[in-house]
Amino acid sequence: NRQQTLERQVNDLLEDLSDLSQCIQMIVVDDGSRDATAEVLEELSRRYPQLSSLILRQSLGPARAAEKALEFASGAFIFVHESYDLMD
């Protein structure tokens, strides 16, 4: 349930990561949100080609959601960032 903060978090991360490399793959997992997080992710995916979204219809928990994202990751360096660490 991060519809209110997701866009800012994605923008901030992409800005920070672009300082490291121009070849970035970002995978964002919606772990069964009950708000409009999935819709926000779909819009962000259209705006940013380096962003892929994975929508889980039911919550699997943070560890399993990260595992799902890792199944799609293809980079040489992979970082996991969990948004529940950022409390607004």
PDB file of N, CA and C in Angstrom:
ATOM      1  N   ASN A   1       0.831  -1.184   0.000  1.00  0.00           N
ATOM      2  CA  ASN A   1       0.000   0.000   0.000  1.00  0.00           C
ATOM      3  C   ASN A   1       0.880   1.253   0.000  1.00  0.00           C
ATOM      4  N   ARG A   2       1.518   1.482  -1.113  1.00  0.00           N
ATOM      5  CA  ARG A   2       2.460   2.604  -1.220  1.00  0.00           C
ATOM      6  C   ARG A   2       2.098   3.582  -2.332  1.00  0.00           C
ATOM      7  N   GLN A   3       0.840   3.652  -2.697  1.00  0.00           N
ATOM      8  CA  GLN A   3       0.477   4.524  -3.817  1.00  0.00           C
ATOM      9  C   GLN A   3       0.877   5.973  -3.575  1.00  0.00           C
ATOM     10  N   GLN A   4       0.891   6.421  -2.338  1.00  0.00           N
ATOM     11  CA  GLN A   4       1.198   7.820  -2.040  1.00  0.00           C
ATOM     12  C   GLN A   4       2.683   8.146  -2.167  1.00  0.00           C
ATOM     13  N   THR A   5       3.556   7.166  -1.939  1.00  0.00           N
ATOM     14  CA  THR A   5       4.997   7.440  -1.907  1.00  0.00           C
ATOM     15  C   THR A   5       5.769   6.769  -3.037  1.00  0.00           C
ATOM     16  N   LEU A   6       5.128   5.891  -3.783  1.00  0.00           N
ATOM     17  CA  LEU A   6       5.826   5.078  -4.785  1.00  0.00           C
ATOM     18  C   LEU A   6       6.497   5.905  -5.865  1.00  0.00           C
ATOM     19  N   GLU A   7       5.799   6.864  -6.426  1.00  0.00           N
ATOM     20  CA  GLU A   7       6.372   7.653  -7.511  1.00  0.00           C
ATOM     21  C   GLU A   7       7.630   8.384  -7.046  1.00  0.00           C
ATOM     22  N   ARG A   8       7.581   8.993  -5.895  1.00  0.00           N
ATOM     23  CA  ARG A   8       8.750   9.703  -5.371  1.00  0.00           C
ATOM     24  C   ARG A   8       9.907   8.734  -5.129  1.00  0.00           C
ATOM     25  N   GLN A   9       9.624   7.563  -4.562  1.00  0.00           N
ATOM     26  CA  GLN A   9      10.672   6.586  -4.295  1.00  0.00           C
ATOM     27  C   GLN A   9      11.322   6.105  -5.582  1.00  0.00           C
ATOM     28  N   VAL A  10      10.521   5.806  -6.602  1.00  0.00           N
ATOM     29  CA  VAL A  10      11.063   5.361  -7.884  1.00  0.00           C
ATOM     30  C   VAL A  10      11.906   6.466  -8.509  1.00  0.00           C
ATOM     31  N   ASN A  11      11.392   7.681  -8.522  1.00  0.00           N
ATOM     32  CA  ASN A  11      12.154   8.807  -9.077  1.00  0.00           C
ATOM     33  C   ASN A  11      13.481   8.994  -8.351  1.00  0.00           C
ATOM     34  N   ASP A  12      13.458   8.961  -7.032  1.00  0.00           N
ATOM     35  CA  ASP A  12      14.678   9.140  -6.243  1.00  0.00           C
ATOM     36  C   ASP A  12      15.690   8.033  -6.524  1.00  0.00           C
ATOM     37  N   LEU A  13      15.220   6.783  -6.560  1.00  0.00           N
ATOM     38  CA  LEU A  13      16.128   5.666  -6.816  1.00  0.00           C
ATOM     39  C   LEU A  13      16.713   5.721  -8.222  1.00  0.00           C
ATOM     40  N   LEU A  14      15.885   6.007  -9.212  1.00  0.00           N
ATOM     41  CA  LEU A  14      16.398   6.096 -10.582  1.00  0.00           C
ATOM     42  C   LEU A  14      17.415   7.222 -10.720  1.00  0.00           C
ATOM     43  N   GLU A  15      17.161   8.331 -10.060  1.00  0.00           N
ATOM     44  CA  GLU A  15      18.112   9.439 -10.100  1.00  0.00           C
ATOM     45  C   GLU A  15      19.439   9.037  -9.466  1.00  0.00           C
ATOM     46  N   ASP A  16      19.382   8.404  -8.295  1.00  0.00           N
ATOM     47  CA  ASP A  16      20.604   7.966  -7.618  1.00  0.00           C
ATOM     48  C   ASP A  16      21.347   6.908  -8.427  1.00  0.00           C
ATOM     49  N   LEU A  17      20.609   5.952  -8.972  1.00  0.00           N
ATOM     50  CA  LEU A  17      21.240   4.862  -9.722  1.00  0.00           C
ATOM     51  C   LEU A  17      21.825   5.336 -11.046  1.00  0.00           C
ATOM     52  N   SER A  18      21.231   6.353 -11.645  1.00  0.00           N
ATOM     53  CA  SER A  18      21.748   6.848 -12.916  1.00  0.00           C
ATOM     54  C   SER A  18      23.147   7.442 -12.753  1.00  0.00           C
ATOM     55  N   ASP A  19      23.513   7.819 -11.529  1.00  0.00           N
ATOM     56  CA  ASP A  19      24.878   8.284 -11.267  1.00  0.00           C
ATOM     57  C   ASP A  19      25.878   7.129 -11.343  1.00  0.00           C
ATOM     58  N   LEU A  20      25.403   5.905 -11.148  1.00  0.00           N
ATOM     59  CA  LEU A  20      26.272   4.728 -11.170  1.00  0.00           C
ATOM     60  C   LEU A  20      26.391   4.100 -12.551  1.00  0.00           C
ATOM     61  N   SER A  21      25.272   4.095 -13.289  1.00  0.00           N
ATOM     62  CA  SER A  21      25.254   3.410 -14.584  1.00  0.00           C
ATOM     63  C   SER A  21      24.066   3.879 -15.408  1.00  0.00           C
ATOM     64  N   GLN A  22      24.231   3.817 -16.723  1.00  0.00           N
ATOM     65  CA  GLN A  22      23.117   4.120 -17.615  1.00  0.00           C
ATOM     66  C   GLN A  22      22.329   2.851 -17.941  1.00  0.00           C
ATOM     67  N   CYS A  23      22.867   1.702 -17.578  1.00  0.00           N
ATOM     68  CA  CYS A  23      22.217   0.414 -17.843  1.00  0.00           C
ATOM     69  C   CYS A  23      21.609  -0.097 -16.534  1.00  0.00           C
ATOM     70  N   ILE A  24      20.342   0.242 -16.321  1.00  0.00           N
ATOM     71  CA  ILE A  24      19.660  -0.070 -15.064  1.00  0.00           C
ATOM     72  C   ILE A  24      18.387  -0.858 -15.359  1.00  0.00           C
ATOM     73  N   GLN A  25      18.165  -1.874 -14.581  1.00  0.00           N
ATOM     74  CA  GLN A  25      16.902  -2.596 -14.600  1.00  0.00           C
ATOM     75  C   GLN A  25      16.324  -2.473 -13.190  1.00  0.00           C
ATOM     76  N   MET A  26      15.156  -1.877 -13.081  1.00  0.00           N
ATOM     77  CA  MET A  26      14.487  -1.761 -11.791  1.00  0.00           C
ATOM     78  C   MET A  26      13.223  -2.615 -11.835  1.00  0.00           C
ATOM     79  N   ILE A  27      13.090  -3.480 -10.850  1.00  0.00           N
ATOM     80  CA  ILE A  27      11.900  -4.320 -10.737  1.00  0.00           C
ATOM     81  C   ILE A  27      11.206  -3.943  -9.442  1.00  0.00           C
ATOM     82  N   VAL A  28       9.955  -3.519  -9.548  1.00  0.00           N
ATOM     83  CA  VAL A  28       9.180  -3.157  -8.367  1.00  0.00           C
ATOM     84  C   VAL A  28       8.066  -4.178  -8.203  1.00  0.00           C
ATOM     85  N   VAL A  29       7.964  -4.731  -7.007  1.00  0.00           N
ATOM     86  CA  VAL A  29       6.951  -5.737  -6.707  1.00  0.00           C
ATOM     87  C   VAL A  29       5.845  -5.106  -5.877  1.00  0.00           C
ATOM     88  N   ASP A  30       4.622  -5.257  -6.358  1.00  0.00           N
ATOM     89  CA  ASP A  30       3.443  -4.901  -5.568  1.00  0.00           C
ATOM     90  C   ASP A  30       3.006  -6.183  -4.881  1.00  0.00           C
ATOM     91  N   ASP A  31       3.240  -6.261  -3.596  1.00  0.00           N
ATOM     92  CA  ASP A  31       2.981  -7.479  -2.826  1.00  0.00           C
ATOM     93  C   ASP A  31       1.550  -7.499  -2.278  1.00  0.00           C
ATOM     94  N   GLY A  32       0.599  -7.537  -3.201  1.00  0.00           N
ATOM     95  CA  GLY A  32      -0.805  -7.660  -2.807  1.00  0.00           C
ATOM     96  C   GLY A  32      -1.413  -6.414  -2.213  1.00  0.00           C
ATOM     97  N   SER A  33      -0.998  -5.251  -2.673  1.00  0.00           N
ATOM     98  CA  SER A  33      -1.548  -3.998  -2.145  1.00  0.00           C
ATOM     99  C   SER A  33      -3.053  -3.920  -2.366  1.00  0.00           C
ATOM    100  N   ARG A  34      -3.716  -3.224  -1.446  1.00  0.00           N
ATOM    101  CA  ARG A  34      -5.165  -3.038  -1.551  1.00  0.00           C
ATOM    102  C   ARG A  34      -5.526  -1.623  -1.957  1.00  0.00           C
ATOM    103  N   ASP A  35      -4.517  -0.826  -2.327  1.00  0.00           N
ATOM    104  CA  ASP A  35      -4.772   0.529  -2.798  1.00  0.00           C
ATOM    105  C   ASP A  35      -4.477   0.577  -4.295  1.00  0.00           C
ATOM    106  N   ALA A  36      -4.148   1.719  -4.823  1.00  0.00           N
ATOM    107  CA  ALA A  36      -3.908   1.875  -6.264  1.00  0.00           C
ATOM    108  C   ALA A  36      -2.430   1.730  -6.629  1.00  0.00           C
ATOM    109  N   THR A  37      -1.663   1.039  -5.815  1.00  0.00           N
ATOM    110  CA  THR A  37      -0.240   0.845  -6.098  1.00  0.00           C
ATOM    111  C   THR A  37      -0.022   0.205  -7.467  1.00  0.00           C
ATOM    112  N   ALA A  38      -0.796  -0.793  -7.824  1.00  0.00           N
ATOM    113  CA  ALA A  38      -0.631  -1.471  -9.121  1.00  0.00           C
ATOM    114  C   ALA A  38      -0.835  -0.503 -10.274  1.00  0.00           C
ATOM    115  N   GLU A  39      -1.815   0.367 -10.176  1.00  0.00           N
ATOM    116  CA  GLU A  39      -2.069   1.346 -11.228  1.00  0.00           C
ATOM    117  C   GLU A  39      -0.934   2.359 -11.331  1.00  0.00           C
ATOM    118  N   VAL A  40      -0.419   2.790 -10.181  1.00  0.00           N
ATOM    119  CA  VAL A  40       0.712   3.712 -10.176  1.00  0.00           C
ATOM    120  C   VAL A  40       1.921   3.043 -10.827  1.00  0.00           C
ATOM    121  N   LEU A  41       2.152   1.774 -10.498  1.00  0.00           N
ATOM    122  CA  LEU A  41       3.266   1.035 -11.094  1.00  0.00           C
ATOM    123  C   LEU A  41       3.127   0.904 -12.608  1.00  0.00           C
ATOM    124  N   GLU A  42       1.923   0.634 -13.069  1.00  0.00           N
ATOM    125  CA  GLU A  42       1.701   0.525 -14.511  1.00  0.00           C
ATOM    126  C   GLU A  42       2.036   1.835 -15.215  1.00  0.00           C
ATOM    127  N   GLU A  43       1.631   2.950 -14.639  1.00  0.00           N
ATOM    128  CA  GLU A  43       1.932   4.254 -15.222  1.00  0.00           C
ATOM    129  C   GLU A  43       3.440   4.528 -15.203  1.00  0.00           C
ATOM    130  N   LEU A  44       4.086   4.227 -14.097  1.00  0.00           N
ATOM    131  CA  LEU A  44       5.529   4.432 -14.005  1.00  0.00           C
ATOM    132  C   LEU A  44       6.279   3.546 -14.994  1.00  0.00           C
ATOM    133  N   SER A  45       5.802   2.330 -15.215  1.00  0.00           N
ATOM    134  CA  SER A  45       6.433   1.416 -16.181  1.00  0.00           C
ATOM    135  C   SER A  45       6.333   1.954 -17.600  1.00  0.00           C
ATOM    136  N   ARG A  46       5.254   2.637 -17.913  1.00  0.00           N
ATOM    137  CA  ARG A  46       5.121   3.258 -19.237  1.00  0.00           C
ATOM    138  C   ARG A  46       6.075   4.447 -19.380  1.00  0.00           C
ATOM    139  N   ARG A  47       6.292   5.155 -18.301  1.00  0.00           N
ATOM    140  CA  ARG A  47       7.143   6.343 -18.317  1.00  0.00           C
ATOM    141  C   ARG A  47       8.634   5.994 -18.336  1.00  0.00           C
ATOM    142  N   TYR A  48       9.000   4.934 -17.627  1.00  0.00           N
ATOM    143  CA  TYR A  48      10.406   4.559 -17.491  1.00  0.00           C
ATOM    144  C   TYR A  48      10.635   3.162 -18.065  1.00  0.00           C
ATOM    145  N   PRO A  49      11.296   3.061 -19.217  1.00  0.00           N
ATOM    146  CA  PRO A  49      11.507   1.751 -19.840  1.00  0.00           C
ATOM    147  C   PRO A  49      12.385   0.821 -19.006  1.00  0.00           C
ATOM    148  N   GLN A  50      13.194   1.353 -18.120  1.00  0.00           N
ATOM    149  CA  GLN A  50      14.049   0.515 -17.285  1.00  0.00           C
ATOM    150  C   GLN A  50      13.314  -0.068 -16.076  1.00  0.00           C
ATOM    151  N   LEU A  51      12.046   0.282 -15.919  1.00  0.00           N
ATOM    152  CA  LEU A  51      11.238  -0.183 -14.798  1.00  0.00           C
ATOM    153  C   LEU A  51      10.278  -1.279 -15.238  1.00  0.00           C
ATOM    154  N   SER A  52      10.320  -2.376 -14.528  1.00  0.00           N
ATOM    155  CA  SER A  52       9.350  -3.458 -14.723  1.00  0.00           C
ATOM    156  C   SER A  52       8.579  -3.618 -13.426  1.00  0.00           C
ATOM    157  N   SER A  53       7.318  -3.959 -13.548  1.00  0.00           N
ATOM    158  CA  SER A  53       6.530  -4.168 -12.345  1.00  0.00           C
ATOM    159  C   SER A  53       6.052  -5.616 -12.295  1.00  0.00           C
ATOM    160  N   LEU A  54       5.989  -6.115 -11.101  1.00  0.00           N
ATOM    161  CA  LEU A  54       5.502  -7.463 -10.836  1.00  0.00           C
ATOM    162  C   LEU A  54       4.363  -7.320  -9.830  1.00  0.00           C
ATOM    163  N   ILE A  55       3.170  -7.647 -10.260  1.00  0.00           N
ATOM    164  CA  ILE A  55       1.982  -7.480  -9.417  1.00  0.00           C
ATOM    165  C   ILE A  55       1.588  -8.839  -8.841  1.00  0.00           C
ATOM    166  N   LEU A  56       1.643  -8.955  -7.534  1.00  0.00           N
ATOM    167  CA  LEU A  56       1.208 -10.170  -6.848  1.00  0.00           C
ATOM    168  C   LEU A  56      -0.190  -9.918  -6.299  1.00  0.00           C
ATOM    169  N   ARG A  57      -1.112 -10.754  -6.640  1.00  0.00           N
ATOM    170  CA  ARG A  57      -2.509 -10.526  -6.236  1.00  0.00           C
ATOM    171  C   ARG A  57      -2.740 -10.743  -4.755  1.00  0.00           C
ATOM    172  N   GLN A  58      -1.877 -11.533  -4.109  1.00  0.00           N
ATOM    173  CA  GLN A  58      -1.981 -11.682  -2.661  1.00  0.00           C
ATOM    174  C   GLN A  58      -0.599 -11.490  -2.064  1.00  0.00           C
ATOM    175  N   SER A  59      -0.564 -11.011  -0.841  1.00  0.00           N
ATOM    176  CA  SER A  59       0.702 -10.726  -0.184  1.00  0.00           C
ATOM    177  C   SER A  59       1.436 -12.017   0.149  1.00  0.00           C
ATOM    178  N   LEU A  60       2.701 -12.074  -0.253  1.00  0.00           N
ATOM    179  CA  LEU A  60       3.555 -13.212   0.066  1.00  0.00           C
ATOM    180  C   LEU A  60       4.576 -12.858   1.139  1.00  0.00           C
ATOM    181  N   GLY A  61       4.619 -11.585   1.510  1.00  0.00           N
ATOM    182  CA  GLY A  61       5.587 -11.105   2.484  1.00  0.00           C
ATOM    183  C   GLY A  61       6.832 -10.569   1.795  1.00  0.00           C
ATOM    184  N   PRO A  62       7.600  -9.740   2.498  1.00  0.00           N
ATOM    185  CA  PRO A  62       8.757  -9.075   1.895  1.00  0.00           C
ATOM    186  C   PRO A  62       9.811 -10.026   1.337  1.00  0.00           C
ATOM    187  N   ALA A  63      10.141 -11.087   2.057  1.00  0.00           N
ATOM    188  CA  ALA A  63      11.193 -11.996   1.589  1.00  0.00           C
ATOM    189  C   ALA A  63      10.784 -12.706   0.305  1.00  0.00           C
ATOM    190  N   ARG A  64       9.575 -13.210   0.242  1.00  0.00           N
ATOM    191  CA  ARG A  64       9.110 -13.925  -0.957  1.00  0.00           C
ATOM    192  C   ARG A  64       8.935 -12.956  -2.123  1.00  0.00           C
ATOM    193  N   ALA A  65       8.477 -11.737  -1.860  1.00  0.00           N
ATOM    194  CA  ALA A  65       8.353 -10.732  -2.917  1.00  0.00           C
ATOM    195  C   ALA A  65       9.728 -10.425  -3.509  1.00  0.00           C
ATOM    196  N   ALA A  66      10.744 -10.302  -2.661  1.00  0.00           N
ATOM    197  CA  ALA A  66      12.107 -10.059  -3.151  1.00  0.00           C
ATOM    198  C   ALA A  66      12.594 -11.246  -3.974  1.00  0.00           C
ATOM    199  N   GLU A  67      12.296 -12.461  -3.542  1.00  0.00           N
ATOM    200  CA  GLU A  67      12.677 -13.650  -4.308  1.00  0.00           C
ATOM    201  C   GLU A  67      12.034 -13.643  -5.690  1.00  0.00           C
ATOM    202  N   LYS A  68      10.766 -13.262  -5.754  1.00  0.00           N
ATOM    203  CA  LYS A  68      10.067 -13.180  -7.047  1.00  0.00           C
ATOM    204  C   LYS A  68      10.769 -12.188  -7.968  1.00  0.00           C
ATOM    205  N   ALA A  69      11.160 -11.029  -7.441  1.00  0.00           N
ATOM    206  CA  ALA A  69      11.851 -10.032  -8.255  1.00  0.00           C
ATOM    207  C   ALA A  69      13.189 -10.571  -8.742  1.00  0.00           C
ATOM    208  N   LEU A  70      13.901 -11.276  -7.884  1.00  0.00           N
ATOM    209  CA  LEU A  70      15.206 -11.811  -8.255  1.00  0.00           C
ATOM    210  C   LEU A  70      15.108 -12.826  -9.395  1.00  0.00           C
ATOM    211  N   GLU A  71      13.966 -13.484  -9.530  1.00  0.00           N
ATOM    212  CA  GLU A  71      13.765 -14.424 -10.631  1.00  0.00           C
ATOM    213  C   GLU A  71      13.830 -13.711 -11.984  1.00  0.00           C
ATOM    214  N   PHE A  72      13.521 -12.420 -12.010  1.00  0.00           N
ATOM    215  CA  PHE A  72      13.491 -11.642 -13.250  1.00  0.00           C
ATOM    216  C   PHE A  72      14.740 -10.781 -13.445  1.00  0.00           C
ATOM    217  N   ALA A  73      15.558 -10.662 -12.422  1.00  0.00           N
ATOM    218  CA  ALA A  73      16.735  -9.793 -12.494  1.00  0.00           C
ATOM    219  C   ALA A  73      17.793 -10.390 -13.416  1.00  0.00           C
ATOM    220  N   SER A  74      18.443  -9.511 -14.175  1.00  0.00           N
ATOM    221  CA  SER A  74      19.446  -9.999 -15.122  1.00  0.00           C
ATOM    222  C   SER A  74      20.774  -9.259 -15.013  1.00  0.00           C
ATOM    223  N   GLY A  75      20.924  -8.404 -14.059  1.00  0.00           N
ATOM    224  CA  GLY A  75      22.134  -7.595 -13.951  1.00  0.00           C
ATOM    225  C   GLY A  75      23.294  -8.319 -13.290  1.00  0.00           C
ATOM    226  N   ALA A  76      24.462  -7.757 -13.455  1.00  0.00           N
ATOM    227  CA  ALA A  76      25.656  -8.288 -12.817  1.00  0.00           C
ATOM    228  C   ALA A  76      25.682  -7.936 -11.324  1.00  0.00           C
ATOM    229  N   PHE A  77      25.107  -6.774 -10.982  1.00  0.00           N
ATOM    230  CA  PHE A  77      25.004  -6.337  -9.599  1.00  0.00           C
ATOM    231  C   PHE A  77      23.534  -6.152  -9.281  1.00  0.00           C
ATOM    232  N   ILE A  78      23.079  -6.781  -8.216  1.00  0.00           N
ATOM    233  CA  ILE A  78      21.661  -6.733  -7.872  1.00  0.00           C
ATOM    234  C   ILE A  78      21.533  -6.216  -6.437  1.00  0.00           C
ATOM    235  N   PHE A  79      20.668  -5.223  -6.271  1.00  0.00           N
ATOM    236  CA  PHE A  79      20.390  -4.645  -4.966  1.00  0.00           C
ATOM    237  C   PHE A  79      18.916  -4.813  -4.664  1.00  0.00           C
ATOM    238  N   VAL A  80      18.600  -5.166  -3.435  1.00  0.00           N
ATOM    239  CA  VAL A  80      17.206  -5.274  -3.003  1.00  0.00           C
ATOM    240  C   VAL A  80      16.931  -4.109  -2.067  1.00  0.00           C
ATOM    241  N   HIS A  81      15.894  -3.364  -2.396  1.00  0.00           N
ATOM    242  CA  HIS A  81      15.479  -2.218  -1.580  1.00  0.00           C
ATOM    243  C   HIS A  81      14.034  -2.474  -1.164  1.00  0.00           C
ATOM    244  N   GLU A  82      13.782  -2.527   0.106  1.00  0.00           N
ATOM    245  CA  GLU A  82      12.439  -2.816   0.602  1.00  0.00           C
ATOM    246  C   GLU A  82      11.823  -1.529   1.133  1.00  0.00           C
ATOM    247  N   SER A  83      10.677  -1.147   0.565  1.00  0.00           N
ATOM    248  CA  SER A  83      10.091   0.156   0.890  1.00  0.00           C
ATOM    249  C   SER A  83       9.552   0.247   2.295  1.00  0.00           C
ATOM    250  N   TYR A  84       9.303  -0.878   2.955  1.00  0.00           N
ATOM    251  CA  TYR A  84       8.790  -0.743   4.319  1.00  0.00           C
ATOM    252  C   TYR A  84       9.829  -0.183   5.268  1.00  0.00           C
ATOM    253  N   ASP A  85      11.089  -0.103   4.811  1.00  0.00           N
ATOM    254  CA  ASP A  85      12.122   0.537   5.613  1.00  0.00           C
ATOM    255  C   ASP A  85      11.977   2.051   5.613  1.00  0.00           C
ATOM    256  N   LEU A  86      11.237   2.597   4.640  1.00  0.00           N
ATOM    257  CA  LEU A  86      11.067   4.042   4.523  1.00  0.00           C
ATOM    258  C   LEU A  86       9.702   4.435   5.067  1.00  0.00           C
ATOM    259  N   MET A  87       9.666   4.877   6.257  1.00  0.00           N
ATOM    260  CA  MET A  87       8.393   5.284   6.852  1.00  0.00           C
ATOM    261  C   MET A  87       8.273   6.798   6.754  1.00  0.00           C
ATOM    262  N   ASP A  88       7.199   7.246   6.135  1.00  0.00           N
ATOM    263  CA  ASP A  88       6.973   8.692   5.960  1.00  0.00           C
ATOM    264  C   ASP A  88       6.226   9.266   7.141  1.00  0.00           C
TER     265      ASP A  88
END
